[in-house]
mmCIF file of C-alpha atoms and ligand atoms in Angstrom:
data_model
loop_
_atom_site.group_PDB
_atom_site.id
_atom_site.type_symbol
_atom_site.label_atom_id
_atom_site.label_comp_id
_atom_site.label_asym_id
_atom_site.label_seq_id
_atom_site.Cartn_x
_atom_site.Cartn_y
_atom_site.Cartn_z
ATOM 1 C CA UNK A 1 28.836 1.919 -8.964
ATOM 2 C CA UNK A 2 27.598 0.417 -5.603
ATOM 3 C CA UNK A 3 25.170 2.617 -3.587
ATOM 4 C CA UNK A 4 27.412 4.229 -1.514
ATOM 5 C CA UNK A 5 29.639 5.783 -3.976
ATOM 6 C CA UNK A 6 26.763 7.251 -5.396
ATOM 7 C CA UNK A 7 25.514 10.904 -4.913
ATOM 8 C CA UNK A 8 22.184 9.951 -5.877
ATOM 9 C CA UNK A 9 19.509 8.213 -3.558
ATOM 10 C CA UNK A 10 18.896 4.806 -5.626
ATOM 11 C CA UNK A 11 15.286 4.025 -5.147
ATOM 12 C CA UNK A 12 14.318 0.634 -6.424
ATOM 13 C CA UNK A 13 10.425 0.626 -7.698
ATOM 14 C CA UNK A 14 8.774 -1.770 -10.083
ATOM 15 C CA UNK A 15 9.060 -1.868 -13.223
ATOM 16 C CA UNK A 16 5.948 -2.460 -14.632
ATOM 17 C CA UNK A 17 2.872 -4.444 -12.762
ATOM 18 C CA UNK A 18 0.800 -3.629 -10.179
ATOM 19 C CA UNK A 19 2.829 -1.068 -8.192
ATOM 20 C CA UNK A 20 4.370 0.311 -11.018
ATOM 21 C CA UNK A 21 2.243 3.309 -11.850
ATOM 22 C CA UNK A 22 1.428 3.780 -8.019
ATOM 23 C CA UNK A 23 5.120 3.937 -7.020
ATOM 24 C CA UNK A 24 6.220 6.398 -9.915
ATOM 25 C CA UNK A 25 2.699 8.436 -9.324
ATOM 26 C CA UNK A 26 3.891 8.706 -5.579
ATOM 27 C CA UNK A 27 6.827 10.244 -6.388
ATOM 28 C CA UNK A 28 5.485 12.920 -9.152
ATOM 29 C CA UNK A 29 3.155 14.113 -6.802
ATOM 30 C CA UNK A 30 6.349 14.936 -4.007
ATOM 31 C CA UNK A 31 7.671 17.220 -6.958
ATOM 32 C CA UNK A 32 10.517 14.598 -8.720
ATOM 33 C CA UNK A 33 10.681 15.383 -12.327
ATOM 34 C CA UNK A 34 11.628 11.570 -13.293
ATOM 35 C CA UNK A 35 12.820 10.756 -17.276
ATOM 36 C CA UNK A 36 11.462 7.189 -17.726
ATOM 37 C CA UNK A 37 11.150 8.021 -22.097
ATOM 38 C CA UNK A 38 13.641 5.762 -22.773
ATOM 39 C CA UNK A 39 12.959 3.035 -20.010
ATOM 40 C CA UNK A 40 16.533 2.022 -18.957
ATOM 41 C CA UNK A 41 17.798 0.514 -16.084
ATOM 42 C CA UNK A 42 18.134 3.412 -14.385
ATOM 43 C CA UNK A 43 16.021 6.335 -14.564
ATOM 44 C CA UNK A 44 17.553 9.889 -13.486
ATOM 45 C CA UNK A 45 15.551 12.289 -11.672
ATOM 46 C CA UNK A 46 15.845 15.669 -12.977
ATOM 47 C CA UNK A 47 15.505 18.285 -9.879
ATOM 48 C CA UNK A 48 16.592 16.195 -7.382
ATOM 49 C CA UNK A 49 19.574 14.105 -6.621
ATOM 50 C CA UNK A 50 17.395 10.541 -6.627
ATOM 51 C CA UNK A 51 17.804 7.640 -9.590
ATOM 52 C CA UNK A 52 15.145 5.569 -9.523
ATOM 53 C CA UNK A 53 15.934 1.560 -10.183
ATOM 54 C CA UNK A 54 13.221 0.130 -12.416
ATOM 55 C CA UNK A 55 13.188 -3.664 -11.686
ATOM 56 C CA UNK A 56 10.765 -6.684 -10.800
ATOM 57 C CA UNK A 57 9.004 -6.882 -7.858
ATOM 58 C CA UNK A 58 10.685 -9.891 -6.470
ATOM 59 C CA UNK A 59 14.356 -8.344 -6.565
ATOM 60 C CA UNK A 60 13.758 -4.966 -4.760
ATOM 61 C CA UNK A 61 13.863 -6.740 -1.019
ATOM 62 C CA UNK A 62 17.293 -8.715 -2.142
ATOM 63 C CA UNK A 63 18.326 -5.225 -3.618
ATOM 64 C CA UNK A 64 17.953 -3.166 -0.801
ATOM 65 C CA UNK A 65 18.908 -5.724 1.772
ATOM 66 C CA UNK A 66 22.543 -6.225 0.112
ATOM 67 C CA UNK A 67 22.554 -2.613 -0.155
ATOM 68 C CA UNK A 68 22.868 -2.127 -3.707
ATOM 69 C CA UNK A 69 19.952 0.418 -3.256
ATOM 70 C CA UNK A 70 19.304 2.801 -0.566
ATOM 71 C CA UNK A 71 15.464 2.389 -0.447
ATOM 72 C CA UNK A 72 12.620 0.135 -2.376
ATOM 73 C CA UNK A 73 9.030 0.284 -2.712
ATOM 74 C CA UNK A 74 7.519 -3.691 -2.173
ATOM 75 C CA UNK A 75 4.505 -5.469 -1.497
ATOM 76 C CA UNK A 76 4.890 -6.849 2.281
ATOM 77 C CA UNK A 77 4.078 -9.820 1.056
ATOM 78 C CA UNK A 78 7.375 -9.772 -1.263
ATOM 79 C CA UNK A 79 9.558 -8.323 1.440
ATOM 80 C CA UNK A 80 8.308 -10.937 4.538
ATOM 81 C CA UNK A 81 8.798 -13.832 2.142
ATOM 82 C CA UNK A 82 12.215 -12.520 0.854
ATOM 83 C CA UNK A 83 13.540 -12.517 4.402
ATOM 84 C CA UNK A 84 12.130 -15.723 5.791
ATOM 85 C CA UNK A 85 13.861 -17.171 3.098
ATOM 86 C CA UNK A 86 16.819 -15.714 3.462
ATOM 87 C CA UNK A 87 16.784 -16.468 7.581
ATOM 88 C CA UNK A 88 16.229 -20.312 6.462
ATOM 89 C CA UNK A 89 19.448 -19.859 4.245
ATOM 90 C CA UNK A 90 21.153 -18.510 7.278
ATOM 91 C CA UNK A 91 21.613 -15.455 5.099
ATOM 92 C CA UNK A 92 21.221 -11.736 6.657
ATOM 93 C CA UNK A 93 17.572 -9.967 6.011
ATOM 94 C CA UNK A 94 18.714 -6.551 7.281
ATOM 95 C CA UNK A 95 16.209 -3.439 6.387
ATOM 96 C CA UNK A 96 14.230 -1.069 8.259
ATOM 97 C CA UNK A 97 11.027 -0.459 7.192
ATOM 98 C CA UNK A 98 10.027 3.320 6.850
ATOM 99 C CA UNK A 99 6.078 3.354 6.325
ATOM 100 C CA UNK A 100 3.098 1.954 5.261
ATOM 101 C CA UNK A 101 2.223 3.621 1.734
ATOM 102 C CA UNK A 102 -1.133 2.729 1.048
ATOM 103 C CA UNK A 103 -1.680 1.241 -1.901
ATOM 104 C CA UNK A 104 -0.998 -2.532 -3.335
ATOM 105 C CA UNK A 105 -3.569 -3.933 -0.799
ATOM 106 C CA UNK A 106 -4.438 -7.253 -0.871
ATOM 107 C CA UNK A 107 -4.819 -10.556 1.223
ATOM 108 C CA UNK A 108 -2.564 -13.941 0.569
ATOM 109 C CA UNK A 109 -5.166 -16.375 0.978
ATOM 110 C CA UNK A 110 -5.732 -20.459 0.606
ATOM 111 C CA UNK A 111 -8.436 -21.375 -1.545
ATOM 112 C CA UNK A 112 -9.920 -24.780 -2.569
ATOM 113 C CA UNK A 113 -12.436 -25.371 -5.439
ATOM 114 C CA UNK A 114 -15.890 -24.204 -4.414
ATOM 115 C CA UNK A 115 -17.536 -27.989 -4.395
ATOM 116 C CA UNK A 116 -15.245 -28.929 -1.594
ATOM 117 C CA UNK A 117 -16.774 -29.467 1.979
ATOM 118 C CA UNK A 118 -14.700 -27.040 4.055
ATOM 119 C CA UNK A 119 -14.396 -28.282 7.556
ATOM 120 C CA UNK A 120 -11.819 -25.572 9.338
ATOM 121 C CA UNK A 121 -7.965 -25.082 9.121
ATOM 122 C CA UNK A 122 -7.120 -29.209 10.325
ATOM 123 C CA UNK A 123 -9.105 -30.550 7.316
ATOM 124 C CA UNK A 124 -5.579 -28.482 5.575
ATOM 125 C CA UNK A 125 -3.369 -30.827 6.757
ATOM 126 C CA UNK A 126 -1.577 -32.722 3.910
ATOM 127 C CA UNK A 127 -2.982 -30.931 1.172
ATOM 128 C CA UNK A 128 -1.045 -30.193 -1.978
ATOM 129 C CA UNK A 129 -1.159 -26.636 -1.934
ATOM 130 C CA UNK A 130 0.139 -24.223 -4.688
ATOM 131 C CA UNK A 131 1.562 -21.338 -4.363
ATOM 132 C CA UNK A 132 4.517 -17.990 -5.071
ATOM 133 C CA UNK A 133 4.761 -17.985 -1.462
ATOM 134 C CA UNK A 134 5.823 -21.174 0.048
ATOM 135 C CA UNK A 135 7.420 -19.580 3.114
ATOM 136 C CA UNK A 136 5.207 -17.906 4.242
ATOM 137 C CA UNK A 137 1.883 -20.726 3.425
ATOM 138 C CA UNK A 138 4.885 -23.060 5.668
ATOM 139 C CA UNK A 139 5.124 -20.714 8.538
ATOM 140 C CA UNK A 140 1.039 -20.825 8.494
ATOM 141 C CA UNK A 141 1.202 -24.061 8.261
ATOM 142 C CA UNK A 142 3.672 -24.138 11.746
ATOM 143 C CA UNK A 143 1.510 -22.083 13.740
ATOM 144 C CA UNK A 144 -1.532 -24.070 13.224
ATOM 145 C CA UNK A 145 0.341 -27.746 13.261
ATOM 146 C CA UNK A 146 -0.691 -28.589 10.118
ATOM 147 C CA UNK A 147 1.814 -29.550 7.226
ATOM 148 C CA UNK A 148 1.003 -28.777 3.405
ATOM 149 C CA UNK A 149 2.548 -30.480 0.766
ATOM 150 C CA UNK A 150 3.690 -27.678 -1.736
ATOM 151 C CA UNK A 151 4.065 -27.156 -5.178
ATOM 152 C CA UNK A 152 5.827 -24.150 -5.978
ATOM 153 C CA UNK A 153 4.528 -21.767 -9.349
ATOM 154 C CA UNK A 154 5.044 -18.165 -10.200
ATOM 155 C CA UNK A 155 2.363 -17.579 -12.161
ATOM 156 C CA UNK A 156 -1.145 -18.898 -13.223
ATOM 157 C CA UNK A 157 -1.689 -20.613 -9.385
ATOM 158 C CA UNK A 158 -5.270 -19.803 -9.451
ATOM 159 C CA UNK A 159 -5.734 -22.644 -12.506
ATOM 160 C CA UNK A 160 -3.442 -25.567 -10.650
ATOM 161 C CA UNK A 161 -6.519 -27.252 -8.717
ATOM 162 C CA UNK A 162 -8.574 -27.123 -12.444
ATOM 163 C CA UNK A 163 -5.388 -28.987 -13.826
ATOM 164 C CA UNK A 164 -4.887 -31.628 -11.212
ATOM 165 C CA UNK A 165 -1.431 -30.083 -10.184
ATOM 166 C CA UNK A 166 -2.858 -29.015 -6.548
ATOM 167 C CA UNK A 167 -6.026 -29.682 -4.156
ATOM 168 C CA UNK A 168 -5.755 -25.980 -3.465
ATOM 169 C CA UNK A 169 -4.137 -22.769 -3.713
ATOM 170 C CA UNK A 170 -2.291 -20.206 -1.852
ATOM 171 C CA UNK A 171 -2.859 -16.909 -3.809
ATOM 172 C CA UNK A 172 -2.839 -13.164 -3.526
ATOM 173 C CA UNK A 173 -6.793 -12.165 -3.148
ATOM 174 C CA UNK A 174 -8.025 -8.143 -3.861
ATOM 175 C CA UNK A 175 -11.288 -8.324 -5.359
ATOM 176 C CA UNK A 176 -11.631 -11.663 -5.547
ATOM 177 C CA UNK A 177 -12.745 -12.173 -9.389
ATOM 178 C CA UNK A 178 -9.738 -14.485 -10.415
ATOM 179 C CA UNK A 179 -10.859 -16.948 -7.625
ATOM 180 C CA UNK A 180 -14.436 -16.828 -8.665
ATOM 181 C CA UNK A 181 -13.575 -17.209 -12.372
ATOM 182 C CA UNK A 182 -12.024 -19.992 -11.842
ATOM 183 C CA UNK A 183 -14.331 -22.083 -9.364
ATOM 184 C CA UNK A 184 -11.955 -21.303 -6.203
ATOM 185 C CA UNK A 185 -13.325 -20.116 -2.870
ATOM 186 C CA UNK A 186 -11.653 -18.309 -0.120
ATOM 187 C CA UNK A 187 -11.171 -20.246 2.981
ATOM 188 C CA UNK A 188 -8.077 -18.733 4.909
ATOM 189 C CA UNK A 189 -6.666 -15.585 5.186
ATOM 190 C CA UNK A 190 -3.409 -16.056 5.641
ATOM 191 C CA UNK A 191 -1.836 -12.168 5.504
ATOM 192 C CA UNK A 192 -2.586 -9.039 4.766
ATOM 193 C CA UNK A 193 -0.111 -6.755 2.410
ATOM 194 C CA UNK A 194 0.535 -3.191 1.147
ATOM 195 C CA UNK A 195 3.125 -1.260 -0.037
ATOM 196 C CA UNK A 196 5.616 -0.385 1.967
ATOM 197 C CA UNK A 197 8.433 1.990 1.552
ATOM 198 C CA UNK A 198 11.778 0.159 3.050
ATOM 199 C CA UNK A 199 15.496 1.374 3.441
ATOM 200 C CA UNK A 200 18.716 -0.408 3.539
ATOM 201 C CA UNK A 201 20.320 -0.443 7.313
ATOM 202 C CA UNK A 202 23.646 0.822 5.966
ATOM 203 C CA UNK A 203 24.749 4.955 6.983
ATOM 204 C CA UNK A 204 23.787 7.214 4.313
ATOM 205 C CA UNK A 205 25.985 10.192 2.994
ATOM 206 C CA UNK A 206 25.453 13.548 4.625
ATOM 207 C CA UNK A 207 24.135 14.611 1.334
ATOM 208 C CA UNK A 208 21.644 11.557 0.335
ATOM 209 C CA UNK A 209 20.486 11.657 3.982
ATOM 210 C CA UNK A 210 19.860 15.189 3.409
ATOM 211 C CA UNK A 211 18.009 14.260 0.244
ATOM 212 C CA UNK A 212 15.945 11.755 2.380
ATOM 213 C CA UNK A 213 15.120 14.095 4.802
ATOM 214 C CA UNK A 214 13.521 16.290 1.860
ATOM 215 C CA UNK A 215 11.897 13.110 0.301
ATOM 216 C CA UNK A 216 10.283 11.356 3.384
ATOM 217 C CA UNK A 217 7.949 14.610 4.820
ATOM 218 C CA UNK A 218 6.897 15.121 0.796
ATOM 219 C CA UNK A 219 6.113 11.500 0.828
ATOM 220 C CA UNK A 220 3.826 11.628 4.219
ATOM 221 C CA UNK A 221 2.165 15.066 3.065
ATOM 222 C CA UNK A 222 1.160 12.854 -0.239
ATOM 223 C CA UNK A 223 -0.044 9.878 2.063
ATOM 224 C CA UNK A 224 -2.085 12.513 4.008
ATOM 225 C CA UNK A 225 -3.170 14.507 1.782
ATOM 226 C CA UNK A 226 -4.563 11.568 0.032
ATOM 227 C CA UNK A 227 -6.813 10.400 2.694
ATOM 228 C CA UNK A 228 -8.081 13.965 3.542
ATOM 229 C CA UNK A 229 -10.621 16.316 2.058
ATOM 230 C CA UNK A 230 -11.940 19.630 2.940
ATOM 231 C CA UNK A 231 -14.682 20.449 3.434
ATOM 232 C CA UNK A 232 -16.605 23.697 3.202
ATOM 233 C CA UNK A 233 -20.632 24.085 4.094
ATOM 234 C CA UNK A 234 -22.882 26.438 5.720
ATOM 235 C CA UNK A 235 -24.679 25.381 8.561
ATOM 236 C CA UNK A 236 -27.231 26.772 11.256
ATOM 237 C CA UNK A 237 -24.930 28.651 13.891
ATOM 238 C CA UNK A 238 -26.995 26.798 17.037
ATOM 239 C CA UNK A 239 -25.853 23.284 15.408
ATOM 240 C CA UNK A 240 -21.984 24.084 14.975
ATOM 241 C CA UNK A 241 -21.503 21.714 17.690
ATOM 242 C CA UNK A 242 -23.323 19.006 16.628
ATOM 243 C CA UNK A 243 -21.949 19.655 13.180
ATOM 244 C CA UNK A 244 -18.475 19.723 13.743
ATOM 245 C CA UNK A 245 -18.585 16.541 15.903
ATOM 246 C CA UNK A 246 -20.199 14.989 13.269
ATOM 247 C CA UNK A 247 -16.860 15.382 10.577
ATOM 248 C CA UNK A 248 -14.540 12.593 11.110
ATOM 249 C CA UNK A 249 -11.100 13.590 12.276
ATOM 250 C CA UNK A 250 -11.033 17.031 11.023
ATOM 251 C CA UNK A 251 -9.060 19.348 13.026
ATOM 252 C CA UNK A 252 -10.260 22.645 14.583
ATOM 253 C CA UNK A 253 -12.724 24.059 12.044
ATOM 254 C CA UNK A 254 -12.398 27.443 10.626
ATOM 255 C CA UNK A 255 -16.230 29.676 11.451
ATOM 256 C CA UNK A 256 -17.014 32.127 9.035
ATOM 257 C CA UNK A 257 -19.924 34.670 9.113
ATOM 258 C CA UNK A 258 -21.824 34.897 6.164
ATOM 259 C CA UNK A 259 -23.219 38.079 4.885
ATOM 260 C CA UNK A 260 -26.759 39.211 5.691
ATOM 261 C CA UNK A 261 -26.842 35.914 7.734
ATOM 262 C CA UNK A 262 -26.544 36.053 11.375
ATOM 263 C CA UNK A 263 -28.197 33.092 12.243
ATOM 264 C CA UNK A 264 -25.577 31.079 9.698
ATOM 265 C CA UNK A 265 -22.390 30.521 9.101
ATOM 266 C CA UNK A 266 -19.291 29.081 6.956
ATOM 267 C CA UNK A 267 -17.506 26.242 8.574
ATOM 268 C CA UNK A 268 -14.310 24.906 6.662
ATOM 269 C CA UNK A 269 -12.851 21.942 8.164
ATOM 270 C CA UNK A 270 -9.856 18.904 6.684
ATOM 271 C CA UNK A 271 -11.415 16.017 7.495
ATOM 272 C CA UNK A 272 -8.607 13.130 7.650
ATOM 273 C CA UNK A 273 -10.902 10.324 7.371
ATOM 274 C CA UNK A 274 -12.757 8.823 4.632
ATOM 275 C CA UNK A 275 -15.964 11.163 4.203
ATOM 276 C CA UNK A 276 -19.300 9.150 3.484
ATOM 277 C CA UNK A 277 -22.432 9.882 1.425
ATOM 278 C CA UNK A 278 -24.311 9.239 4.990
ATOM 279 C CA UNK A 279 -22.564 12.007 7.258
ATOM 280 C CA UNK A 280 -23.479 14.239 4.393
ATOM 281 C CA UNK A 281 -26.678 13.359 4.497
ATOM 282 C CA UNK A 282 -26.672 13.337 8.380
ATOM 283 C CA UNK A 283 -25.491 17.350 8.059
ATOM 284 C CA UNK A 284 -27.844 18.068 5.774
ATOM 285 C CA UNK A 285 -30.954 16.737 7.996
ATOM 286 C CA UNK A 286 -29.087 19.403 10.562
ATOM 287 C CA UNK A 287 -29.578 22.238 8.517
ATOM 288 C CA UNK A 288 -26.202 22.373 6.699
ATOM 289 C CA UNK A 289 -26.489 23.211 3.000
ATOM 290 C CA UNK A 290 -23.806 24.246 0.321
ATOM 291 C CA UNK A 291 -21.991 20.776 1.495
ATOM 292 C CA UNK A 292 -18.939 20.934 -0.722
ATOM 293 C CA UNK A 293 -16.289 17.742 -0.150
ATOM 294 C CA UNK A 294 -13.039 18.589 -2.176
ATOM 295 C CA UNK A 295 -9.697 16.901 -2.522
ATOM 296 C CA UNK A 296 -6.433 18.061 -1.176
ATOM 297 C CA UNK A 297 -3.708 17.848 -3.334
ATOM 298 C CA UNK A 298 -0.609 18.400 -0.923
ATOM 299 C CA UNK A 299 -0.206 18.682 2.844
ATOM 300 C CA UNK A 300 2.661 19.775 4.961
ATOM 301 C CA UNK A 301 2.693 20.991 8.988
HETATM 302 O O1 LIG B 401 7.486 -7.567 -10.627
HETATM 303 P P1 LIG B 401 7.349 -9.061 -10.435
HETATM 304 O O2 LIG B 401 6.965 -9.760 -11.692
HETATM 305 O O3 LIG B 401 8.525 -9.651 -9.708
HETATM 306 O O4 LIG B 401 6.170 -9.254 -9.336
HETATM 307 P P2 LIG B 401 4.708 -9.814 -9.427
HETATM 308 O O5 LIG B 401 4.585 -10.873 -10.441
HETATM 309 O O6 LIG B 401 4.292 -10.152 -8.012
HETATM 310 O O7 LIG B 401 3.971 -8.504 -9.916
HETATM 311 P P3 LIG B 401 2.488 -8.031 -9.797
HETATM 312 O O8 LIG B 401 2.454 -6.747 -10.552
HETATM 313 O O9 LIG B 401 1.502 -9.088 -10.170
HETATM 314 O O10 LIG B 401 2.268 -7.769 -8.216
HETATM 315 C C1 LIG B 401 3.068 -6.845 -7.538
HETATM 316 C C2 LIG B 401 2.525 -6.668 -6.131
HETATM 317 O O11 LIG B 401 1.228 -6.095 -6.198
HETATM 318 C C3 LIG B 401 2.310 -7.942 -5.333
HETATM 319 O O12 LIG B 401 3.505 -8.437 -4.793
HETATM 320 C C4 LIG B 401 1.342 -7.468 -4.266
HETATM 321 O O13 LIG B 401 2.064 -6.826 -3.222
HETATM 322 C C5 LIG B 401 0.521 -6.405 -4.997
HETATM 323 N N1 LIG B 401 -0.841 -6.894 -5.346
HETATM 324 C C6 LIG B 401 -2.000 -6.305 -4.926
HETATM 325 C C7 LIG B 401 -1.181 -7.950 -6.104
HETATM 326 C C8 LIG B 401 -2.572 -7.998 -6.127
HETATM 327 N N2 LIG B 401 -3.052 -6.964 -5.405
HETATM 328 C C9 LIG B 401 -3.232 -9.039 -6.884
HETATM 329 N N3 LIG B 401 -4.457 -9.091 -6.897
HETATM 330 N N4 LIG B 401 -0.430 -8.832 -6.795
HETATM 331 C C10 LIG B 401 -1.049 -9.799 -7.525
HETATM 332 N N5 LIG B 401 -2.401 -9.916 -7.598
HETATM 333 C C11 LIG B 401 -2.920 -11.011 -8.489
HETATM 334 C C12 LIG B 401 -3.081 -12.357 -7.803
HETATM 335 O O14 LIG B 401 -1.854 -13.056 -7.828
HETATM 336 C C13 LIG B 401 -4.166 -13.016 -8.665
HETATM 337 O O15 LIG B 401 -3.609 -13.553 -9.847
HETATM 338 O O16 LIG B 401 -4.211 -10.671 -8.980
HETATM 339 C C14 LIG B 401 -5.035 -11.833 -9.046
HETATM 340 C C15 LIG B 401 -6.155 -11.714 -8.065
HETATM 341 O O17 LIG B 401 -6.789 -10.464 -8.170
HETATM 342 P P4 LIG B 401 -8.357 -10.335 -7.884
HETATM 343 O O18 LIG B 401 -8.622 -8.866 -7.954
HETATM 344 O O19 LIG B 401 -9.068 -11.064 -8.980
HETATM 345 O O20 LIG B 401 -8.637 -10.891 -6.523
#
């Protein structure tokens, strides 16, 4: 059954890897009850009408661009290579990108082994470089008019350089262990990736758009929520100003009197900004105390 003649949103996640339990965590926490026991193709979700395609990585931007699924979580790194290729094959690379989701971060770097002399981007040109993402190291290699000689792998890059296959590599970075363990250092950044939540361009069904339009505020009241905390403390009433000022991005703060206390008072505030050990510490030199930083688990309006 092709997407359209289905009454149930096909979203295409990972199957298992590194957005895997990040996608399917996503969408518990917007309230889908998903059965994944028995790990088919396909896995129904229970309360809403949504199926969720479990499949690799690499097919979800093909998937959703030839509309065999109406939306697909991907690294951008996946998607952007996906479509230059496709636009060298003359082929269409249609999809609209819906959000950011924040996870999945990492860089796509070039690295060379650690005893080599790095002299800036031109001592790249003609290097054997290699790498799962040979469009998009190429386009790099365009802007900077340099040329790299490539040697395509899709898995185990990071040892090519040890084995004499490559003089360098062009690899997805997070921490940065795997390039360390293996005597590689970091020497371009070539792009920067998340997750990102993408839809195919054709018209949804009055009823799966309807579906979407329940799905996508759940999804950025997750996102939020994520990010936020809030945060309750009592604090000298003459220093609500400087306190309050000193919460990042919270919104107007709720005062509370405190009992027997009329010099003090209760301030709650959502912060939507990380919320650092120092701005604690910062509110507590201002004679805040009870400092209490809690997550939020779901956010809507
Ligand atoms: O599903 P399929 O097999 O097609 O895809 P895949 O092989 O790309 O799957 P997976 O699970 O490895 O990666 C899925 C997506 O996760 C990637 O496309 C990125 O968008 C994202 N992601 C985020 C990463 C990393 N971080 C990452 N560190 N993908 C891979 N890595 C690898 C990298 O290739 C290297 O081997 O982790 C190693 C480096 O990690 P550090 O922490 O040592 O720097």
């Amino acid at each position: 059954m092709s997407s359209t003649d289905n009454p149930r949103l096909r979203i295409a996640i990972q199957k298992s890897g590194r957005l895997s339990d990040e996608s399917q965590s996503l969408f518990k926490r917007c309230g889908l009850k998903i059965n994944l026991a028995d790990r088919k193709l396909l896995a129904h979700v229970a309360n809403m009408p949504i199926e969720l395609m479990l499949v690799r990585s690499s097919d979800i931007p093909g998937l959703v661009m030839d509309g065999v699924c109406d939306l697909g979580i991907v690294g951008d790194n996946t998607l952007e290579e996906h479509a230059l290729e496709r636009q060298l094959m003359g082929e269409s690379a249609d999809f609209n990108k819906v959000c950011s989701l924040k996870f999945g971060g990492c860089r796509l770097s070039i690295a060379l082994p650690e005893e080599v002399d790095y002299q800036g981007i031109s001592s790249l040109d003609g290097l054997r470089i290699a790498t799962t993402y040979p469009r998009l190291l190429n386009r790099f290699g365009d802007q900077h008019g340099i040329k790299f000689e490539l040697c395509k792998l899709n898995g185990s890059v990071e040892v090519a350089p040890r084995v004499g296959l490559a003089d360098g590599i062009c690899d997805l970075v997070s921490t940065g262990t795997t390039l360390e363990a293996n005597g590689l250092k970091e020497v371009e950044q070539i792009y920067t990736s998340k997750a990102a939540l993408i839809q195919a361009k054709h018209p949804l069904t009055e009823q799966k758009q309807q579906t979407l339009n329940t799905l996508l505020p759940r999804i950025q009241g997750v996102l939020k929520a994520r990010e936020s905390k809030y945060i309750m403390l009592h604090a000298p009433k003459d220093k609500l100003h400087d306190v309050v000022a000193l919460m990042p991005g919270s919104e107007t703060p709720t005062v509370l009197p405190l009992a027997e206390r009329d010099d003090r008072v209760a301030v709650h505030v959502v912060s939507t900004e990380t919320f650092f050990w120092e701005t604690m510490e910062q509110l507590k030199e201002l004679g805040c105390n009870s400092i209490l930083v809690m997550p939020i688990e779901k956010m809507m309006g």
